[in-house]
CSV table of C-alpha atoms and ligand atoms in Angstrom, one decimal:
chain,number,residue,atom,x,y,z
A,245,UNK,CA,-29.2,7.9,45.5
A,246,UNK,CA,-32.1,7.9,43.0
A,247,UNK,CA,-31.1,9.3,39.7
A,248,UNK,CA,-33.7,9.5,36.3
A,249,UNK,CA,-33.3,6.9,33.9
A,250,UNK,CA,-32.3,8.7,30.3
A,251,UNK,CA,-35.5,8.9,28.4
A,252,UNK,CA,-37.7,9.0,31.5
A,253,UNK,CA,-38.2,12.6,30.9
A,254,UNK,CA,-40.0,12.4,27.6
A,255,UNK,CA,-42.1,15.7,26.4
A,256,UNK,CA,-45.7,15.6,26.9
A,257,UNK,CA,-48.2,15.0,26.1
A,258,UNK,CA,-49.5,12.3,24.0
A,259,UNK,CA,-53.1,11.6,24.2
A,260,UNK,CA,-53.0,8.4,23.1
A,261,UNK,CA,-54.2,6.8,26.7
A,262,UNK,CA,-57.7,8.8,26.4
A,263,UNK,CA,-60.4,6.5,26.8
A,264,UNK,CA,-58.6,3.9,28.7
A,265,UNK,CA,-58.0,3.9,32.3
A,266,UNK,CA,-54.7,4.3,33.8
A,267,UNK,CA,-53.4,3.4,37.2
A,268,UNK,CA,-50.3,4.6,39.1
A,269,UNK,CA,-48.8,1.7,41.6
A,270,UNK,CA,-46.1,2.4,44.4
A,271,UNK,CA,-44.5,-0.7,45.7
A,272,UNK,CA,-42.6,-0.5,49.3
A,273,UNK,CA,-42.9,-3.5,51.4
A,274,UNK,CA,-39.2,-3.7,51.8
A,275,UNK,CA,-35.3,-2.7,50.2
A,276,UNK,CA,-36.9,-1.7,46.6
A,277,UNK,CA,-39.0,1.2,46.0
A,278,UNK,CA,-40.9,1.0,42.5
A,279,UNK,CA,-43.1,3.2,40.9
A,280,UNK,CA,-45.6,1.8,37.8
A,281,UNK,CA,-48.5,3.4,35.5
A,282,UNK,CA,-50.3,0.6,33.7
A,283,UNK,CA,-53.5,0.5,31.5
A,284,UNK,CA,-56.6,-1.1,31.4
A,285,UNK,CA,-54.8,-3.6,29.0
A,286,UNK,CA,-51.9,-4.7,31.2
A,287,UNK,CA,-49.4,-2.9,29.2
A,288,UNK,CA,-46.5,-1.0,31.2
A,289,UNK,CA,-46.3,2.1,30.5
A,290,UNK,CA,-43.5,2.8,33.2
A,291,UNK,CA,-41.7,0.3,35.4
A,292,UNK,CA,-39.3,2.1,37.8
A,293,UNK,CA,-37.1,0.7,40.6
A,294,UNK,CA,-34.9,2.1,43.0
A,295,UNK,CA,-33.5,-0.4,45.5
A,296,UNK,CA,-31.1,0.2,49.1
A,297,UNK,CA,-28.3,-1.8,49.0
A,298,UNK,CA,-26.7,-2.0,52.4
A,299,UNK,CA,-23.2,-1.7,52.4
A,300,UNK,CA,-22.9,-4.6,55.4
A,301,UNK,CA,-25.5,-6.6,57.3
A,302,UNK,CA,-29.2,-7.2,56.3
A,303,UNK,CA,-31.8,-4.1,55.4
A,304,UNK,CA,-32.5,-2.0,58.3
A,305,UNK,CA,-36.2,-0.9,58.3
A,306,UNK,CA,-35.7,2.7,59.4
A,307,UNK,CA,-33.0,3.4,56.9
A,308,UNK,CA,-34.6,2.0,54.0
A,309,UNK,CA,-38.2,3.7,54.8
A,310,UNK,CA,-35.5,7.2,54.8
A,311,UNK,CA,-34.5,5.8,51.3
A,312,UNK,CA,-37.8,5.3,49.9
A,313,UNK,CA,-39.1,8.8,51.3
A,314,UNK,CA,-36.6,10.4,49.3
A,315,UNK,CA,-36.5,9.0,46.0
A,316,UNK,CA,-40.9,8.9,46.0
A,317,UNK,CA,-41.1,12.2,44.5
A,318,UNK,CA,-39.0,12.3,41.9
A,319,UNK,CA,-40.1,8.7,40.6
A,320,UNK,CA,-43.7,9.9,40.3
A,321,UNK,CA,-42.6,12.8,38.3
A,322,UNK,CA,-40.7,10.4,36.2
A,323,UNK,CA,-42.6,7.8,35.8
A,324,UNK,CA,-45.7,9.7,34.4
A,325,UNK,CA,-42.6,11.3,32.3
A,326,UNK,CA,-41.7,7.8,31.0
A,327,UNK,CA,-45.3,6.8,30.5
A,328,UNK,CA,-45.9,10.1,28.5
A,329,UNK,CA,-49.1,10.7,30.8
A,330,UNK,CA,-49.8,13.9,32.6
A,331,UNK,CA,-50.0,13.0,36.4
A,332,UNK,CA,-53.9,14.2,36.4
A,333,UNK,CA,-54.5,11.9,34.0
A,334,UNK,CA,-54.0,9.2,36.1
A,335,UNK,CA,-57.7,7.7,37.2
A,336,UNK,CA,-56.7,5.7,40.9
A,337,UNK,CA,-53.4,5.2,42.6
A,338,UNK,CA,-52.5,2.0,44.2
A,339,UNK,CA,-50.0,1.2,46.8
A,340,UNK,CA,-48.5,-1.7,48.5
A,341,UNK,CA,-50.5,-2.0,52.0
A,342,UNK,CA,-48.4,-5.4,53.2
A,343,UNK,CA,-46.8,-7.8,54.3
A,344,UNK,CA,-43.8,-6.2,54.4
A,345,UNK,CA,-41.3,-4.0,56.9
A,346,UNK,CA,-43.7,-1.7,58.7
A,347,UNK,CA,-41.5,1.7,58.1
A,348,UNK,CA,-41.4,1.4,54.5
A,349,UNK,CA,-44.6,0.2,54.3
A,350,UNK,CA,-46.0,3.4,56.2
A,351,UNK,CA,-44.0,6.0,53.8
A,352,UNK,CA,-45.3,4.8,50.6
A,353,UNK,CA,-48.8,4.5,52.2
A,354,UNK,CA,-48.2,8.0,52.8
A,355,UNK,CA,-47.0,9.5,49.5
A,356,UNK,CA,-49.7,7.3,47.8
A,357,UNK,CA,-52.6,8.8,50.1
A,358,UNK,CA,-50.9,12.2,49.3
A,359,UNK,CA,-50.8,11.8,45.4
A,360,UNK,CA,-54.6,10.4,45.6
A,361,UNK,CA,-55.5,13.7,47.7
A,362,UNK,CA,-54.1,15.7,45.3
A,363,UNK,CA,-55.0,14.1,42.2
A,364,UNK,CA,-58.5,13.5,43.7
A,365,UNK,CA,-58.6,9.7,42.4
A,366,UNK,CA,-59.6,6.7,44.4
A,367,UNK,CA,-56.6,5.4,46.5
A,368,UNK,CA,-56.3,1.4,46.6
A,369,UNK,CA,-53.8,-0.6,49.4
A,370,UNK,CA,-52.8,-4.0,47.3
A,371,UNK,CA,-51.6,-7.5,48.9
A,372,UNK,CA,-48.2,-7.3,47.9
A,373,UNK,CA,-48.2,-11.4,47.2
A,374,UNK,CA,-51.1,-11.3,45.3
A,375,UNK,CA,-50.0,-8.7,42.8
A,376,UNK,CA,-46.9,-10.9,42.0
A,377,UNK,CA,-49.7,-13.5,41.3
A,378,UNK,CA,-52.0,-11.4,39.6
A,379,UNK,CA,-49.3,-9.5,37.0
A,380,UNK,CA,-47.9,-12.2,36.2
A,381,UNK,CA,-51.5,-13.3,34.9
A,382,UNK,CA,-52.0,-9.9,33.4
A,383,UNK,CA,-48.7,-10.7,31.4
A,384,UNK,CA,-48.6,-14.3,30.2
A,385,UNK,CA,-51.3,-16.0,28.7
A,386,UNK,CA,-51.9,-17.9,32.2
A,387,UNK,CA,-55.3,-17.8,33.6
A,388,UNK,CA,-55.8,-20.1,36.8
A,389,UNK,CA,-52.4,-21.1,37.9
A,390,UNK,CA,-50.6,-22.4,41.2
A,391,UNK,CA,-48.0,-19.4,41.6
A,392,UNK,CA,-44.5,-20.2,43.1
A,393,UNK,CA,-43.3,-17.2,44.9
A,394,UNK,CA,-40.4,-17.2,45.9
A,395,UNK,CA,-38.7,-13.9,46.6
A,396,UNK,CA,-36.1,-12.2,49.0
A,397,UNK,CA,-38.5,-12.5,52.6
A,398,UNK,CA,-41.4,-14.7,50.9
A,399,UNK,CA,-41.4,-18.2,50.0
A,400,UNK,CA,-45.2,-19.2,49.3
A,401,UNK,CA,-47.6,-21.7,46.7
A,402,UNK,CA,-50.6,-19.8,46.1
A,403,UNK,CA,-53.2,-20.4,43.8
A,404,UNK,CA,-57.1,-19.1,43.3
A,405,UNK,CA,-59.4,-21.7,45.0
A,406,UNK,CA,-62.6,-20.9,46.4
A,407,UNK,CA,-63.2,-17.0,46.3
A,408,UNK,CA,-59.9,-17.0,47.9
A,409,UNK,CA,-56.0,-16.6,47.2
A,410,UNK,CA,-54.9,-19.6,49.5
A,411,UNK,CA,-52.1,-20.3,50.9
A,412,UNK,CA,-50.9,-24.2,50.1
A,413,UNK,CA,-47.5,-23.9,51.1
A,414,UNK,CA,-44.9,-21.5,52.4
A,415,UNK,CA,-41.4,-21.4,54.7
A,416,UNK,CA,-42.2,-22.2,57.9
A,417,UNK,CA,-38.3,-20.0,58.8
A,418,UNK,CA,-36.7,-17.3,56.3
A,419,UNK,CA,-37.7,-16.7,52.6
A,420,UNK,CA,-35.6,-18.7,49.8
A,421,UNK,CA,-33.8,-15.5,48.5
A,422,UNK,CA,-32.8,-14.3,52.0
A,423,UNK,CA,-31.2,-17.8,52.4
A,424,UNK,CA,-29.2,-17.2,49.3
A,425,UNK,CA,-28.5,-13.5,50.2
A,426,UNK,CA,-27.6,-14.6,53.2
A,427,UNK,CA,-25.1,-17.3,52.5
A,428,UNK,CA,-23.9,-15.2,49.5
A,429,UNK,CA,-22.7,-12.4,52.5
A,430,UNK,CA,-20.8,-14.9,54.4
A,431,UNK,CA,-19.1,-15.9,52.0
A,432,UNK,CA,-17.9,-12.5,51.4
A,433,UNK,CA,-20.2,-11.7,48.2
A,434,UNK,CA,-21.9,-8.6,47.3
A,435,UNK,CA,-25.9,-8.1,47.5
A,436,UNK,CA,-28.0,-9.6,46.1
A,437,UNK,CA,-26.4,-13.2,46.6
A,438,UNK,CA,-29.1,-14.9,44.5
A,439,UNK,CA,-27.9,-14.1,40.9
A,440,UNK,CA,-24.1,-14.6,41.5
A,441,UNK,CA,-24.8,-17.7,43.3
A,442,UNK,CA,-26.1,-19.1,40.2
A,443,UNK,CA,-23.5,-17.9,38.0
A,444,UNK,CA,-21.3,-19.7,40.4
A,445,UNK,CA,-23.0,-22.7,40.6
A,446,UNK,CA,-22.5,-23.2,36.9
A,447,UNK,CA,-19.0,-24.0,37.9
A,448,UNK,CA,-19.7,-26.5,40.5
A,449,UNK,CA,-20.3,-30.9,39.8
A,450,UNK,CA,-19.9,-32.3,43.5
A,451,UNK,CA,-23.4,-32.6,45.5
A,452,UNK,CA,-22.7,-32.0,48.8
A,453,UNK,CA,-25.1,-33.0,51.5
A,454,UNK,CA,-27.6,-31.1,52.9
A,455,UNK,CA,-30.8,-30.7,54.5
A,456,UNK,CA,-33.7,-31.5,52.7
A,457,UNK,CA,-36.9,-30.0,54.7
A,458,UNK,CA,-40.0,-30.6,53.1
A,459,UNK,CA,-43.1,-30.9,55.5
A,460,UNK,CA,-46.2,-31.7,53.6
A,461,UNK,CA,-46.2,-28.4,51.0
A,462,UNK,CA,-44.3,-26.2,53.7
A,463,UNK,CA,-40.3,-25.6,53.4
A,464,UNK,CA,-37.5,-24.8,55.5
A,465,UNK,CA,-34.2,-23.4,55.0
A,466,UNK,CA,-32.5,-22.1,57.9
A,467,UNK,CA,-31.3,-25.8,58.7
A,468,UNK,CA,-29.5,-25.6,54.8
A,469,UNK,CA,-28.3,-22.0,55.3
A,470,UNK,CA,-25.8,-23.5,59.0
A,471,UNK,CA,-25.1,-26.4,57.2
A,472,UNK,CA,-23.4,-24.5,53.7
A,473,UNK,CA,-21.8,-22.4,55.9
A,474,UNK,CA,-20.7,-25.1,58.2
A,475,UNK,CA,-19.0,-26.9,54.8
A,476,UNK,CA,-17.4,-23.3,53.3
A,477,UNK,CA,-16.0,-22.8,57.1
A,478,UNK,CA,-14.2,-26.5,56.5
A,479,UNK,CA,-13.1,-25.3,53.1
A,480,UNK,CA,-15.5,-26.9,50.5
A,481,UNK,CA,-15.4,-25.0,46.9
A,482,UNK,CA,-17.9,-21.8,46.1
A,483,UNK,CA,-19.2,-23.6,43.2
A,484,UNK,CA,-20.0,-27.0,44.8
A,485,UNK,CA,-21.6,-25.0,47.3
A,486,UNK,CA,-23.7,-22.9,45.1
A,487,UNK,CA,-24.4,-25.4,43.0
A,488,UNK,CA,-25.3,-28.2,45.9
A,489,UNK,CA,-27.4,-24.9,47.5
A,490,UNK,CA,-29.6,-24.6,44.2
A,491,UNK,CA,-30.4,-28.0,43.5
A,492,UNK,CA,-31.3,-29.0,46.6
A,493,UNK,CA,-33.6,-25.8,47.5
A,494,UNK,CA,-35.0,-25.7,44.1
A,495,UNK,CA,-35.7,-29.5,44.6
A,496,UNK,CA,-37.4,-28.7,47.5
A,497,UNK,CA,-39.7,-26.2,46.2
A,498,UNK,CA,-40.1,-28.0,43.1
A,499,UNK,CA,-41.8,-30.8,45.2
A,500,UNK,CA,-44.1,-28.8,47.1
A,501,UNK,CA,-45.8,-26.6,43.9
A,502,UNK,CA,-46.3,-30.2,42.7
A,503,UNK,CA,-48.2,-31.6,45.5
A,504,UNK,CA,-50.3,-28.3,45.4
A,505,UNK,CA,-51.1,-28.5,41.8
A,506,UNK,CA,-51.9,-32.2,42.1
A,507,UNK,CA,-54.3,-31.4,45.1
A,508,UNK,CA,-55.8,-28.4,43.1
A,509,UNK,CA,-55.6,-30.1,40.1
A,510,UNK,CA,-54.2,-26.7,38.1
A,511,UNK,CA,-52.9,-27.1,34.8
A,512,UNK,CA,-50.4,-24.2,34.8
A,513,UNK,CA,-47.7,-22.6,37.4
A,514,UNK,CA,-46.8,-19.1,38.0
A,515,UNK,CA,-43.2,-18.4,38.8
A,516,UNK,CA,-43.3,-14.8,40.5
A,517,UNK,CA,-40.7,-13.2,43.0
A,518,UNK,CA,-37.1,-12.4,42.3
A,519,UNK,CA,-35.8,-16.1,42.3
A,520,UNK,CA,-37.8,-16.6,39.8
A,521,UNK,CA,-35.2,-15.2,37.3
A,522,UNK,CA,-33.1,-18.2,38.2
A,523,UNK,CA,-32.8,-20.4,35.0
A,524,UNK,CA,-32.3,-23.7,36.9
A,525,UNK,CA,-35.4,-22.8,39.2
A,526,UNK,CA,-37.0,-22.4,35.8
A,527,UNK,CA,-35.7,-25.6,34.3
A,528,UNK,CA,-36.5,-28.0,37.4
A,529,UNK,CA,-40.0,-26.5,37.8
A,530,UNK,CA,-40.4,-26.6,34.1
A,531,UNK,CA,-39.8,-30.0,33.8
A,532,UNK,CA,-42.1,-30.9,36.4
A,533,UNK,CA,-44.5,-29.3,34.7
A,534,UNK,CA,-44.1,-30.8,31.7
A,535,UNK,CA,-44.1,-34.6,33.0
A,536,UNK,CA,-47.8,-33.6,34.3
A,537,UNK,CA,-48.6,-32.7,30.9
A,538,UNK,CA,-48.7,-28.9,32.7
A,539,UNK,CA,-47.7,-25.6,31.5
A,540,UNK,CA,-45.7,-23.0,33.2
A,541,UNK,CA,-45.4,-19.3,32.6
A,542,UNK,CA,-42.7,-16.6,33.7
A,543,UNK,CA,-43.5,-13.5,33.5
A,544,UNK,CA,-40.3,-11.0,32.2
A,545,UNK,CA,-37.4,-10.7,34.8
A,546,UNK,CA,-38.6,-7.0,36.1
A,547,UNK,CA,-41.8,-8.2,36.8
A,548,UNK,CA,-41.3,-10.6,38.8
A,549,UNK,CA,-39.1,-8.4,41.2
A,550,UNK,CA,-40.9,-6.2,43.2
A,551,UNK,CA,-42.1,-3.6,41.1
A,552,UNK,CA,-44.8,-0.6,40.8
A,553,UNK,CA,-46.2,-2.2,37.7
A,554,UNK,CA,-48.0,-5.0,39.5
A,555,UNK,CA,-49.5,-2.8,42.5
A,556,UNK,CA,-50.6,-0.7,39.6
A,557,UNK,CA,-52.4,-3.8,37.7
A,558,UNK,CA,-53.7,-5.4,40.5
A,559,UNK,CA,-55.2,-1.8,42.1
A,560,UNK,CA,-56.7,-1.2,38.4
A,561,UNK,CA,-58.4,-4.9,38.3
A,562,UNK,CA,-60.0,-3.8,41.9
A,563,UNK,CA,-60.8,-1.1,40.7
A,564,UNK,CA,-63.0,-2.1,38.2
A,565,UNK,CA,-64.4,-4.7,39.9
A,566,UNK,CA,-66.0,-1.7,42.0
A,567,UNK,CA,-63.6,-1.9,45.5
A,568,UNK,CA,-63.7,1.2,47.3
A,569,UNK,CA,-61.6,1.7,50.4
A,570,UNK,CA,-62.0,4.5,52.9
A,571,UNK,CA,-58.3,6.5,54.1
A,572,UNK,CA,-59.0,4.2,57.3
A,573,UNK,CA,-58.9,0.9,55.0
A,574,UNK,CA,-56.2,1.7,53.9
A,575,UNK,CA,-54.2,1.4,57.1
A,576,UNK,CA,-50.7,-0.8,56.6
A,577,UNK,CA,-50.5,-4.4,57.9
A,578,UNK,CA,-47.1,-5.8,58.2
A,579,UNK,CA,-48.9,-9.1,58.2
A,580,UNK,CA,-51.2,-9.2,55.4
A,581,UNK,CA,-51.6,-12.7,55.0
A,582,UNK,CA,-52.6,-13.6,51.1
A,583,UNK,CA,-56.0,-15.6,52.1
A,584,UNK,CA,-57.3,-12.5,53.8
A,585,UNK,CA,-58.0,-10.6,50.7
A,586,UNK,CA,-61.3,-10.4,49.6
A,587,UNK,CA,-61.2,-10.9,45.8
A,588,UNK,CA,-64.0,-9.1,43.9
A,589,UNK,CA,-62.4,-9.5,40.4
A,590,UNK,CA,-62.4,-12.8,39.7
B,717,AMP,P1,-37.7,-9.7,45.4
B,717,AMP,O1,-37.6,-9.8,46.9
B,717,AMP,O2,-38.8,-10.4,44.8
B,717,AMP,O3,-37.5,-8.3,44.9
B,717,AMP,O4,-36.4,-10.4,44.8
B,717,AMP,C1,-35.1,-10.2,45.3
B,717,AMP,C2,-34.5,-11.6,45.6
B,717,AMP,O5,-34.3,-12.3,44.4
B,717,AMP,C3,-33.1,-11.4,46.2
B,717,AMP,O6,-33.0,-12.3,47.3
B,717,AMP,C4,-32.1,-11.9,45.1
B,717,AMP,O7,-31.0,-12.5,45.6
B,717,AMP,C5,-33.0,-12.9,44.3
B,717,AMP,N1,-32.6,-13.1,42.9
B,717,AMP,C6,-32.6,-12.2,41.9
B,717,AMP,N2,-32.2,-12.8,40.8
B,717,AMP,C7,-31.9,-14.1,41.1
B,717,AMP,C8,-31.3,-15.2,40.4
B,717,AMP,N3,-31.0,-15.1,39.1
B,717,AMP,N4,-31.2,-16.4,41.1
B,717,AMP,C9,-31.5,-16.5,42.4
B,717,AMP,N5,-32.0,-15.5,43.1
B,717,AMP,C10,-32.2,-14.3,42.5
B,718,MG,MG1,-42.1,-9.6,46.3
């Protein structure tokens, strides 16, 4: 059940935004709903989530589209409330157009092509991935970096290489945080796994065996998710577990974003996605980095969840760059692959 953050209903108006041009973003690929107004300068002027949290089992499409459909409304209204814009003041509205779960995908397409209609603004449909790559640009001082994405169903390395977004590496099974999520359940923890796992692994010394599955700059986890629950089933501790899980995934992805940056020869790295809270993810990676005489970046913790903001930015940076789409491009694709989007504004 959605209910406004205090302060999100601030009195109107101020004018201050006159002169710059602000965009509304609705991100809904899959169990969070956000809603985000940025301007022209990359500064968030709202940032709000909502997220389903099943009570058992994994996200269920349907139910979470039903989630999202009911919580849109009022998040619009509050956002531009939190912002302090009036919602005609708002000059495009952006939306997440894939990859992602198909329902959920389809309901915020259709709130955002109702808002545009009504607002009478240009509507843009965003590559989900690349936003992550492209706010956390917006935010840190980065400008050509390898991104590590790693978030609940996406584990990719992308990075900007010939009038493309390219794909260098990615899981060739499930995304890192649905293996953590995953585990976490069985084990009897509450969702998201990801953040109590690395609390827990703080308490844990003993490095247990288990797979390692690296293929040129592609991952795998599924083989590592049997095998931890294979060892908790014969009784091995939480926090060896956690902490065996996390150095040996992180390892893994550590490894690849290297080979990509010393193929690309990139100077910096982009951590994006909701993993990319997780301070040991940012220690190994960072480390890495800094033996390459490299730089990484990391954007702030509620932009690299899936958020509204970064639809919003990344629909504002097409938009100036003069993309147009017509209601029919703007149809959703559950499988909008990164290296498909045709980048204009770079
Ligand atoms: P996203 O799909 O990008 O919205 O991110 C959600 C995923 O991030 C979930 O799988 C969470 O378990 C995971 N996550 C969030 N915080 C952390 C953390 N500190 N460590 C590991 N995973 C995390
Ligand atoms: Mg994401």
């Amino acid at each position: 059940m959605y209910v406004s953050p205090p302060g999100t209903r601030k009195a109107f108006p101020s004018r201050e935004h006159r002169g710059r041009v602000l965009a509304l973003g609705i991100e809904g690929t899959a169990h969070t709903v956000g809603v985000g107004i940025v301007d022209d300068s990359c500064r968030i002027l709202a940032n709000l989530f909502d997220m389903v949290k099943p009570e058992k089992g994994g996200i269920h499409p349907r139910e979470a589209a039903n989630h999202h459909a009911e919580v849109i409304a009022p998040m619009i209204r509050d956002a531009a409330g939190a912002a302090g814009v009036r919602l005609r003041d708002l000059d495009l509205v952006a939306f997440s157009m894939g990859p992602g779960l198909g329902p959920c995908l389809r309901t915020v397409a259709t709130a955002a092509r109702a808002l545009a209609l009504a607002l009478d603004v240009p509507l843009l449909g965003v590559n989900h991935c690349v936003a992550h790559l492209e706010i956390g640009r917006g935010m840190t001082r980065c400008e050509d970096p390898v991104l590590l994405y790693v978030s609940g169903g996406n584990t990719q390395v992308i990075a900007f290489a010939r009038e493309r977004f390219r794909v260098f590496g990615e899981t060739l099974d499930i995304g890192i945080g649905n293996m953590l999520d995953k585990f976490a359940r069985e084990a009897g923890l509450p969702f998201p796994g990801g953040p109590i796992l690395e609390k827990l692994a703080r308490t844990g010394s003993t490095l247990l065996p288990l797979p390692y599955s690296v293929k040129g700059m592609d991952v795998a986890f599924s083989g590592m998710l049997t095998a931890a629950l294979n060892l908790q089933r014969n009784g091995a501790a939480l926090g060896d577990l956690a902490f065996s899980i996390q150095e040996t995934a992180f390892a893994m992805l550590t490894e690849v974003t290297e080979r990509a940056m010393a193929h690309t020869g990139k100077e910096e790295v982009l951590l994006g996605g909701g993993v990319a809270r997780n301070g040991r993810l940012q220690e190994m990676v960072g480390r890495m980095a800094e033996d390459r005489g490299a730089r990484m970046f990391v954007p702030p913790g509620d932009l690299c969840v899936d958020n509204g903001a970064m639809i919003a930015w990344t629909g504002l940076l097409m938009h100036k760059a003069g993309v147009h789409m017509s209601l029919k491009e703007t149809i959703v694709d559950q499988r909008f692959r990164t290296d498909e989007v045709t980048v204009e504004w770079r």
